[in-house]
Amino acid sequence: AEQKPNIWGTIPVVVEMQSEGGAAGAVHGALQTGSLTTTFTASQGLLLMIPNMYKIAGELTSAVFHIAARSVAAQALSIFGDHSDVMATRATGFAMLFANSVQEVMDFALIAQASTLKARVPFLHIMDGFRTSHEINKVEKLSDDVMQAMIDPELIRAHRARALNPEKPFIRGTAQNPDVFFQARERVNPYYLKTPDIVQETMDEFAKLTGREYKLFQYVGAPDAERVIIMMGSGAETAEETVKWLVERGEKVGLIKVRLYRPFSVKHLMQALPATVKKVATLDRTKEPGGPGEPLYLDVGNAISEAMRDGIAPFKHAPLVVGGRYGLSSKEFTPGMVKGVFDELKKDHPKNHFTVGIYDDVTHTSID
């Protein structure tokens, strides 16, 4: 709208479609022409994009969707923020990179774009709706020089070379029968196995240029922590300040901020967890009725089980893992609530599948 040129001096083309479903189709089509294409959406709008997301990921097409994560209408409509929408897309094959602050939103937009070109796995770049997307704060703006240093022109040429071109005919998007579909579907495995290391290498490259260091799973807290919270999104900023305050007072607590949620790297999570951990609480900003637990809870529990089996866990005895829900529809999440989770972990039998920030007088999921 402001006719601002990008780092190559080109003014990007902005196209408004009739719906988010149409926008996703237009993105898919533009990507197949070799364009660097992106879109911005949230909530039900993101859900309308799911069919195209499966295609974009299945065809190993580099792209970034920027998501201001918001509630999906359930018993009522809510425009406010949580992770209900993005968690509904985690099976599509898109990588999921979570930014916790406005500075990280700027930084991770670049890291996601650089990573998708290297990995050929499309990315959701996720920030909390309103909490982060509409926050007014100071940021250190990225210069064009930093952006150009992060984006390899050879990878852009390779992306464009994969475009559909009548002068170089190539079959894509065909129908496959049972004799080959399963085999072909597994063909993407090497790309997803490489993606976590690619993102970490990109973060390391970014740190050299800007001084801001990020990890796939960023640990904050006591080096000998026995109680650890694992979470992602803007609530992690509140948890980090609380952890620092508690550690200063002698508490053996810690926090892991999840940056790259998909593909989920067991190896990198184990590298972040302190060997002394005895109890872990995962905090999900979504609810999956009828499931055995929320997404992060299930993934962390499975990751610890796999790590113990494969001998890559930093501890001899697996820690107890409990899961909780917080902040649905941007419900307040305060330092007192973070401390409440750590206090719950002190108990011999901490509550599982708990809620934080509400009083549940029906199913009694609230912690004290």
XYZ file of C-alpha atoms in Angstrom, residues 62 79 141 200 206 250:
6
model
C 9.259 -22.905 0.257
C -11.421 -12.785 18.477
C 14.964 -2.909 13.278
C 19.327 -23.790 14.420
C 21.487 -14.566 12.626
C 17.057 -19.994 45.859
